[in-house]
Amino acid sequence: DQAREIDIMQHEYIKTSFRLLMENFDDGISDDFDTKLTRRLIIFIFYLILLLAIWIIFWLPLISRLANDIWRTKSMLSMIPLNVISNIKDVRIYLKKFWTARSVDY
């Protein structure tokens, strides 16, 4: 009779202990998952901020510089007299393509 009571007490103790252990394990996995998700989200946000900074620091000045160079080239071409332009084949071809493209755009 006493052995049966001990067996029942052990069974109840192990059952309760196992349930608490499983709850702690489940809580630990949930916390770990939340921590990893938060860490990945922070890394992703940092990556986006870094891309934006690179775009602002490098890309915008590059585009501005290219637009300035294009404007200067067009200005220099406008200084060349028309009779000289008509004698230079490459410039004539470029201007022909440019005006053809502009007429298509409008």
Short mmCIF file of N, CA, C and O in Angstrom, two decimals:
data_model
loop_
_atom_site.label_atom_id
_atom_site.label_comp_id
_atom_site.label_asym_id
_atom_site.label_seq_id
_atom_site.Cartn_x
_atom_site.Cartn_y
_atom_site.Cartn_z
N ASP A 1 0.81 -1.19 0.00
CA ASP A 1 0.00 0.00 0.00
C ASP A 1 0.86 1.26 0.00
O ASP A 1 0.56 2.22 -0.71
N GLN A 2 1.90 1.25 0.83
CA GLN A 2 2.80 2.40 0.89
C GLN A 2 3.58 2.55 -0.41
O GLN A 2 3.81 3.67 -0.88
N ALA A 3 3.93 1.45 -1.03
CA ALA A 3 4.65 1.49 -2.31
C ALA A 3 3.77 2.11 -3.38
O ALA A 3 4.25 2.87 -4.24
N ARG A 4 2.48 1.80 -3.36
CA ARG A 4 1.56 2.36 -4.34
C ARG A 4 1.43 3.87 -4.14
O ARG A 4 1.38 4.63 -5.11
N GLU A 5 1.35 4.33 -2.90
CA GLU A 5 1.27 5.76 -2.62
C GLU A 5 2.53 6.47 -3.09
O GLU A 5 2.47 7.56 -3.66
N ILE A 6 3.67 5.85 -2.89
CA ILE A 6 4.94 6.43 -3.36
C ILE A 6 4.94 6.50 -4.88
O ILE A 6 5.35 7.51 -5.47
N ASP A 7 4.46 5.44 -5.52
CA ASP A 7 4.39 5.42 -6.99
C ASP A 7 3.46 6.51 -7.50
O ASP A 7 3.78 7.22 -8.46
N ILE A 8 2.32 6.69 -6.86
CA ILE A 8 1.37 7.74 -7.27
C ILE A 8 1.98 9.12 -7.04
O ILE A 8 1.89 10.01 -7.90
N MET A 9 2.66 9.35 -5.92
CA MET A 9 3.30 10.64 -5.64
C MET A 9 4.40 10.93 -6.66
O MET A 9 4.51 12.06 -7.17
N GLN A 10 5.20 9.91 -6.98
CA GLN A 10 6.25 10.11 -7.98
C GLN A 10 5.65 10.43 -9.34
O GLN A 10 6.14 11.31 -10.06
N HIS A 11 4.58 9.72 -9.68
CA HIS A 11 3.93 9.96 -10.97
C HIS A 11 3.40 11.40 -11.03
O HIS A 11 3.59 12.10 -12.04
N GLU A 12 2.73 11.85 -9.98
CA GLU A 12 2.23 13.22 -9.94
C GLU A 12 3.37 14.23 -9.95
O GLU A 12 3.30 15.26 -10.63
N TYR A 13 4.43 13.97 -9.22
CA TYR A 13 5.58 14.87 -9.18
C TYR A 13 6.24 14.96 -10.55
O TYR A 13 6.54 16.06 -11.04
N ILE A 14 6.45 13.81 -11.19
CA ILE A 14 7.08 13.80 -12.52
C ILE A 14 6.18 14.47 -13.55
O ILE A 14 6.65 15.23 -14.40
N LYS A 15 4.88 14.20 -13.46
CA LYS A 15 3.94 14.81 -14.40
C LYS A 15 3.96 16.34 -14.27
O LYS A 15 4.03 17.06 -15.26
N THR A 16 3.91 16.85 -13.05
CA THR A 16 3.95 18.29 -12.81
C THR A 16 5.29 18.88 -13.24
O THR A 16 5.34 19.93 -13.90
N SER A 17 6.35 18.21 -12.89
CA SER A 17 7.69 18.69 -13.26
C SER A 17 7.85 18.72 -14.78
O SER A 17 8.40 19.68 -15.34
N PHE A 18 7.39 17.68 -15.44
CA PHE A 18 7.50 17.61 -16.90
C PHE A 18 6.67 18.71 -17.55
O PHE A 18 7.11 19.35 -18.51
N ARG A 19 5.46 18.98 -17.03
CA ARG A 19 4.61 20.04 -17.56
C ARG A 19 5.30 21.40 -17.39
O ARG A 19 5.36 22.20 -18.33
N LEU A 20 5.85 21.66 -16.21
CA LEU A 20 6.56 22.92 -15.98
C LEU A 20 7.80 23.05 -16.87
O LEU A 20 8.10 24.12 -17.40
N LEU A 21 8.50 21.93 -17.03
CA LEU A 21 9.68 21.93 -17.89
C LEU A 21 9.29 22.23 -19.34
O LEU A 21 9.96 23.01 -20.02
N MET A 22 8.21 21.65 -19.82
CA MET A 22 7.75 21.91 -21.19
C MET A 22 7.29 23.36 -21.35
O MET A 22 7.54 23.98 -22.38
N GLU A 23 6.62 23.92 -20.33
CA GLU A 23 6.22 25.32 -20.40
C GLU A 23 7.43 26.24 -20.46
O GLU A 23 7.47 27.19 -21.25
N ASN A 24 8.43 25.96 -19.64
CA ASN A 24 9.66 26.76 -19.66
C ASN A 24 10.39 26.63 -21.00
O ASN A 24 10.92 27.60 -21.53
N PHE A 25 10.41 25.42 -21.55
CA PHE A 25 11.04 25.18 -22.85
C PHE A 25 10.31 25.96 -23.93
O PHE A 25 10.93 26.63 -24.78
N ASP A 26 8.98 25.91 -23.92
CA ASP A 26 8.18 26.64 -24.91
C ASP A 26 8.39 28.15 -24.78
O ASP A 26 8.54 28.86 -25.78
N ASP A 27 8.42 28.64 -23.54
CA ASP A 27 8.67 30.07 -23.32
C ASP A 27 10.06 30.47 -23.81
O ASP A 27 10.24 31.53 -24.41
N GLY A 28 11.04 29.61 -23.56
CA GLY A 28 12.41 29.89 -24.00
C GLY A 28 12.51 29.95 -25.51
O GLY A 28 13.17 30.84 -26.07
N ILE A 29 11.86 29.02 -26.20
CA ILE A 29 11.89 29.02 -27.67
C ILE A 29 11.18 30.25 -28.21
O ILE A 29 11.66 30.89 -29.15
N SER A 30 10.06 30.61 -27.61
CA SER A 30 9.33 31.82 -28.06
C SER A 30 10.18 33.07 -27.86
O SER A 30 10.26 33.93 -28.75
N ASP A 31 10.83 33.18 -26.71
CA ASP A 31 11.70 34.33 -26.46
C ASP A 31 12.86 34.38 -27.44
O ASP A 31 13.23 35.45 -27.95
N ASP A 32 13.46 33.21 -27.71
CA ASP A 32 14.58 33.14 -28.65
C ASP A 32 14.13 33.55 -30.04
O ASP A 32 14.82 34.30 -30.73
N PHE A 33 12.97 33.07 -30.46
CA PHE A 33 12.44 33.43 -31.78
C PHE A 33 12.17 34.93 -31.86
O PHE A 33 12.51 35.57 -32.85
N ASP A 34 11.56 35.48 -30.81
CA ASP A 34 11.29 36.92 -30.80
C ASP A 34 12.59 37.73 -30.84
O ASP A 34 12.68 38.74 -31.54
N THR A 35 13.59 37.28 -30.12
CA THR A 35 14.88 37.97 -30.10
C THR A 35 15.53 37.93 -31.48
O THR A 35 16.02 38.95 -31.98
N LYS A 36 15.50 36.76 -32.12
CA LYS A 36 16.10 36.65 -33.46
C LYS A 36 15.34 37.48 -34.47
O LYS A 36 15.94 38.12 -35.34
N LEU A 37 14.02 37.48 -34.38
CA LEU A 37 13.21 38.28 -35.29
C LEU A 37 13.49 39.77 -35.11
O LEU A 37 13.68 40.49 -36.09
N THR A 38 13.58 40.20 -33.88
CA THR A 38 13.89 41.61 -33.60
C THR A 38 15.28 41.96 -34.12
O THR A 38 15.47 43.02 -34.73
N ARG A 39 16.24 41.08 -33.91
CA ARG A 39 17.61 41.33 -34.39
C ARG A 39 17.64 41.43 -35.91
O ARG A 39 18.28 42.31 -36.47
N ARG A 40 16.93 40.53 -36.59
CA ARG A 40 16.90 40.57 -38.06
C ARG A 40 16.23 41.84 -38.55
O ARG A 40 16.66 42.44 -39.54
N LEU A 41 15.17 42.25 -37.87
CA LEU A 41 14.49 43.47 -38.26
C LEU A 41 15.40 44.69 -38.09
O LEU A 41 15.45 45.57 -38.95
N ILE A 42 16.14 44.73 -37.00
CA ILE A 42 17.08 45.84 -36.77
C ILE A 42 18.17 45.84 -37.83
O ILE A 42 18.53 46.90 -38.36
N ILE A 43 18.69 44.68 -38.18
CA ILE A 43 19.73 44.59 -39.22
C ILE A 43 19.17 45.04 -40.56
O ILE A 43 19.82 45.77 -41.32
N PHE A 44 17.94 44.65 -40.88
CA PHE A 44 17.32 45.05 -42.14
C PHE A 44 17.12 46.57 -42.20
O PHE A 44 17.40 47.20 -43.22
N ILE A 45 16.65 47.15 -41.11
CA ILE A 45 16.46 48.61 -41.07
C ILE A 45 17.80 49.32 -41.21
O ILE A 45 17.92 50.31 -41.95
N PHE A 46 18.83 48.81 -40.54
CA PHE A 46 20.17 49.39 -40.68
C PHE A 46 20.66 49.30 -42.12
O PHE A 46 21.25 50.25 -42.66
N TYR A 47 20.39 48.16 -42.78
CA TYR A 47 20.78 47.97 -44.17
C TYR A 47 20.08 48.98 -45.07
O TYR A 47 20.70 49.58 -45.95
N LEU A 48 18.79 49.21 -44.84
CA LEU A 48 18.06 50.20 -45.65
C LEU A 48 18.59 51.60 -45.43
O LEU A 48 18.74 52.38 -46.38
N ILE A 49 18.89 51.94 -44.19
CA ILE A 49 19.45 53.26 -43.90
C ILE A 49 20.82 53.42 -44.57
O ILE A 49 21.14 54.47 -45.11
N LEU A 50 21.61 52.35 -44.55
CA LEU A 50 22.92 52.38 -45.19
C LEU A 50 22.79 52.58 -46.70
O LEU A 50 23.52 53.37 -47.30
N LEU A 51 21.85 51.88 -47.32
CA LEU A 51 21.62 52.05 -48.76
C LEU A 51 21.17 53.47 -49.08
O LEU A 51 21.63 54.06 -50.07
N LEU A 52 20.31 54.02 -48.26
CA LEU A 52 19.86 55.39 -48.47
C LEU A 52 21.02 56.38 -48.34
O LEU A 52 21.16 57.30 -49.15
N ALA A 53 21.87 56.15 -47.35
CA ALA A 53 23.03 57.03 -47.15
C ALA A 53 23.99 56.93 -48.34
O ALA A 53 24.50 57.96 -48.82
N ILE A 54 24.24 55.73 -48.82
CA ILE A 54 25.12 55.56 -49.99
C ILE A 54 24.51 56.25 -51.20
O ILE A 54 25.21 56.91 -51.97
N TRP A 55 23.19 56.12 -51.36
CA TRP A 55 22.52 56.76 -52.49
C TRP A 55 22.67 58.27 -52.40
O TRP A 55 22.97 58.93 -53.39
N ILE A 56 22.48 58.81 -51.23
CA ILE A 56 22.58 60.27 -51.07
C ILE A 56 24.03 60.74 -51.22
O ILE A 56 24.29 61.75 -51.87
N ILE A 57 24.96 60.01 -50.64
CA ILE A 57 26.36 60.45 -50.64
C ILE A 57 27.03 60.27 -52.00
O ILE A 57 27.79 61.13 -52.45
N PHE A 58 26.75 59.16 -52.69
CA PHE A 58 27.46 58.88 -53.94
C PHE A 58 26.63 59.09 -55.19
O PHE A 58 27.09 59.69 -56.15
N TRP A 59 25.41 58.59 -55.22
CA TRP A 59 24.64 58.59 -56.45
C TRP A 59 24.16 59.99 -56.84
O TRP A 59 24.31 60.38 -58.00
N LEU A 60 23.60 60.73 -55.92
CA LEU A 60 23.10 62.06 -56.25
C LEU A 60 24.19 63.01 -56.74
O LEU A 60 24.00 63.70 -57.75
N PRO A 61 25.36 63.06 -56.08
CA PRO A 61 26.43 63.91 -56.64
C PRO A 61 26.90 63.45 -58.01
O PRO A 61 27.22 64.27 -58.88
N LEU A 62 26.92 62.13 -58.22
CA LEU A 62 27.33 61.62 -59.53
C LEU A 62 26.36 62.06 -60.61
O LEU A 62 26.78 62.54 -61.68
N ILE A 63 25.08 61.94 -60.36
CA ILE A 63 24.07 62.36 -61.33
C ILE A 63 24.16 63.87 -61.57
O ILE A 63 24.06 64.33 -62.71
N SER A 64 24.36 64.62 -60.52
CA SER A 64 24.50 66.07 -60.66
C SER A 64 25.71 66.42 -61.51
O SER A 64 25.65 67.29 -62.38
N ARG A 65 26.82 65.74 -61.25
CA ARG A 65 28.04 65.99 -62.01
C ARG A 65 27.86 65.61 -63.48
O ARG A 65 28.29 66.33 -64.39
N LEU A 66 27.17 64.48 -63.73
CA LEU A 66 26.93 64.08 -65.12
C LEU A 66 26.03 65.08 -65.83
O LEU A 66 26.27 65.41 -67.00
N ALA A 67 25.00 65.56 -65.16
CA ALA A 67 24.12 66.56 -65.77
C ALA A 67 24.89 67.84 -66.08
O ALA A 67 24.70 68.45 -67.14
N ASN A 68 25.79 68.21 -65.18
CA ASN A 68 26.63 69.40 -65.41
C ASN A 68 27.55 69.18 -66.60
O ASN A 68 27.73 70.08 -67.44
N ASP A 69 28.14 68.00 -66.69
CA ASP A 69 29.03 67.70 -67.83
C ASP A 69 28.25 67.71 -69.15
O ASP A 69 28.76 68.20 -70.17
N ILE A 70 27.05 67.17 -69.14
CA ILE A 70 26.23 67.19 -70.35
C ILE A 70 25.91 68.62 -70.75
O ILE A 70 25.98 68.99 -71.93
N TRP A 71 25.54 69.44 -69.77
CA TRP A 71 25.22 70.83 -70.06
C TRP A 71 26.44 71.55 -70.63
O TRP A 71 26.32 72.33 -71.60
N ARG A 72 27.63 71.31 -70.05
CA ARG A 72 28.85 71.95 -70.57
C ARG A 72 29.15 71.50 -72.00
O ARG A 72 29.55 72.31 -72.84
N THR A 73 28.96 70.21 -72.27
CA THR A 73 29.22 69.70 -73.63
C THR A 73 28.27 70.34 -74.63
O THR A 73 28.69 70.77 -75.72
N LYS A 74 27.01 70.43 -74.27
CA LYS A 74 26.04 71.07 -75.17
C LYS A 74 26.38 72.54 -75.37
O LYS A 74 26.24 73.07 -76.47
N SER A 75 26.83 73.20 -74.31
CA SER A 75 27.21 74.61 -74.43
C SER A 75 28.41 74.77 -75.35
O SER A 75 28.45 75.70 -76.16
N MET A 76 29.37 73.88 -75.24
CA MET A 76 30.54 73.96 -76.12
C MET A 76 30.15 73.70 -77.57
O MET A 76 30.67 74.35 -78.48
N LEU A 77 29.23 72.76 -77.77
CA LEU A 77 28.79 72.51 -79.14
C LEU A 77 28.05 73.71 -79.72
O LEU A 77 28.12 73.96 -80.92
N SER A 78 27.35 74.43 -78.88
CA SER A 78 26.62 75.60 -79.39
C SER A 78 27.57 76.74 -79.77
O SER A 78 27.18 77.64 -80.50
N MET A 79 28.80 76.71 -79.27
CA MET A 79 29.78 77.75 -79.60
C MET A 79 30.45 77.51 -80.96
O MET A 79 31.03 78.42 -81.53
N ILE A 80 30.36 76.27 -81.43
CA ILE A 80 31.00 75.94 -82.71
C ILE A 80 30.14 76.51 -83.85
O ILE A 80 28.94 76.29 -83.88
N PRO A 81 30.76 77.19 -84.77
CA PRO A 81 30.00 77.75 -85.91
C PRO A 81 29.35 76.63 -86.74
O PRO A 81 29.85 75.51 -86.81
N LEU A 82 28.23 76.95 -87.37
CA LEU A 82 27.47 75.95 -88.12
C LEU A 82 28.25 75.38 -89.31
O LEU A 82 28.11 74.20 -89.62
N ASN A 83 29.05 76.21 -89.96
CA ASN A 83 29.81 75.69 -91.11
C ASN A 83 30.87 74.67 -90.67
O ASN A 83 31.17 73.73 -91.38
N VAL A 84 31.42 74.84 -89.47
CA VAL A 84 32.38 73.86 -88.94
C VAL A 84 31.63 72.58 -88.57
O VAL A 84 32.10 71.47 -88.83
N ILE A 85 30.46 72.72 -87.95
CA ILE A 85 29.67 71.55 -87.57
C ILE A 85 29.28 70.75 -88.80
O ILE A 85 29.32 69.51 -88.79
N SER A 86 28.92 71.42 -89.87
CA SER A 86 28.50 70.71 -91.08
C SER A 86 29.67 69.95 -91.71
O SER A 86 29.45 68.97 -92.43
N ASN A 87 30.90 70.33 -91.42
CA ASN A 87 32.06 69.64 -91.97
C ASN A 87 32.50 68.45 -91.10
O ASN A 87 33.23 67.58 -91.58
N ILE A 88 32.08 68.40 -89.83
CA ILE A 88 32.48 67.31 -88.93
C ILE A 88 31.37 66.25 -88.93
O ILE A 88 30.25 66.50 -88.47
N LYS A 89 31.72 65.09 -89.44
CA LYS A 89 30.72 64.03 -89.65
C LYS A 89 30.12 63.54 -88.33
O LYS A 89 28.90 63.38 -88.21
N ASP A 90 30.95 63.28 -87.31
CA ASP A 90 30.46 62.73 -86.05
C ASP A 90 29.50 63.69 -85.34
O ASP A 90 28.46 63.27 -84.81
N VAL A 91 29.83 64.96 -85.35
CA VAL A 91 28.96 65.95 -84.71
C VAL A 91 27.64 66.05 -85.48
O VAL A 91 26.56 66.13 -84.89
N ARG A 92 27.73 66.02 -86.78
CA ARG A 92 26.52 66.10 -87.61
C ARG A 92 25.59 64.91 -87.34
O ARG A 92 24.39 65.06 -87.18
N ILE A 93 26.18 63.72 -87.23
CA ILE A 93 25.39 62.52 -86.94
C ILE A 93 24.75 62.60 -85.55
O ILE A 93 23.58 62.28 -85.36
N TYR A 94 25.52 63.07 -84.59
CA TYR A 94 25.00 63.21 -83.22
C TYR A 94 23.82 64.18 -83.19
O TYR A 94 22.78 63.89 -82.59
N LEU A 95 23.99 65.33 -83.82
CA LEU A 95 22.92 66.32 -83.81
C LEU A 95 21.68 65.81 -84.55
O LEU A 95 20.55 66.08 -84.14
N LYS A 96 21.91 65.06 -85.61
CA LYS A 96 20.78 64.50 -86.35
C LYS A 96 20.00 63.52 -85.46
O LYS A 96 18.77 63.57 -85.39
N LYS A 97 20.73 62.65 -84.73
CA LYS A 97 20.07 61.72 -83.81
C LYS A 97 19.38 62.46 -82.69
O LYS A 97 18.28 62.12 -82.28
N PHE A 98 20.02 63.51 -82.18
CA PHE A 98 19.45 64.28 -81.08
C PHE A 98 18.14 64.93 -81.50
O PHE A 98 17.14 64.85 -80.80
N TRP A 99 18.14 65.57 -82.66
CA TRP A 99 16.92 66.25 -83.11
C TRP A 99 15.85 65.26 -83.49
O TRP A 99 14.65 65.51 -83.29
N THR A 100 16.24 64.10 -84.01
CA THR A 100 15.25 63.07 -84.34
C THR A 100 14.60 62.54 -83.06
O THR A 100 13.39 62.37 -82.98
N ALA A 101 15.41 62.33 -82.04
CA ALA A 101 14.89 61.84 -80.76
C ALA A 101 13.98 62.88 -80.11
O ALA A 101 12.95 62.55 -79.54
N ARG A 102 14.35 64.14 -80.21
CA ARG A 102 13.52 65.21 -79.60
C ARG A 102 12.20 65.34 -80.33
O ARG A 102 11.17 65.60 -79.73
N SER A 103 12.22 65.19 -81.66
CA SER A 103 10.96 65.30 -82.40
C SER A 103 10.04 64.14 -82.09
O SER A 103 8.82 64.29 -82.09
N VAL A 104 10.59 62.97 -81.76
CA VAL A 104 9.78 61.83 -81.37
C VAL A 104 9.20 62.04 -79.98
O VAL A 104 8.05 61.68 -79.70
N ASP A 105 9.97 62.65 -79.08
CA ASP A 105 9.50 62.90 -77.72
C ASP A 105 8.30 63.85 -77.70
O ASP A 105 7.42 63.72 -76.85
N TYR A 106 8.31 64.84 -78.58
CA TYR A 106 7.22 65.81 -78.57
C TYR A 106 6.14 65.26 -79.42
O TYR A 106 5.14 65.28 -79.60
#
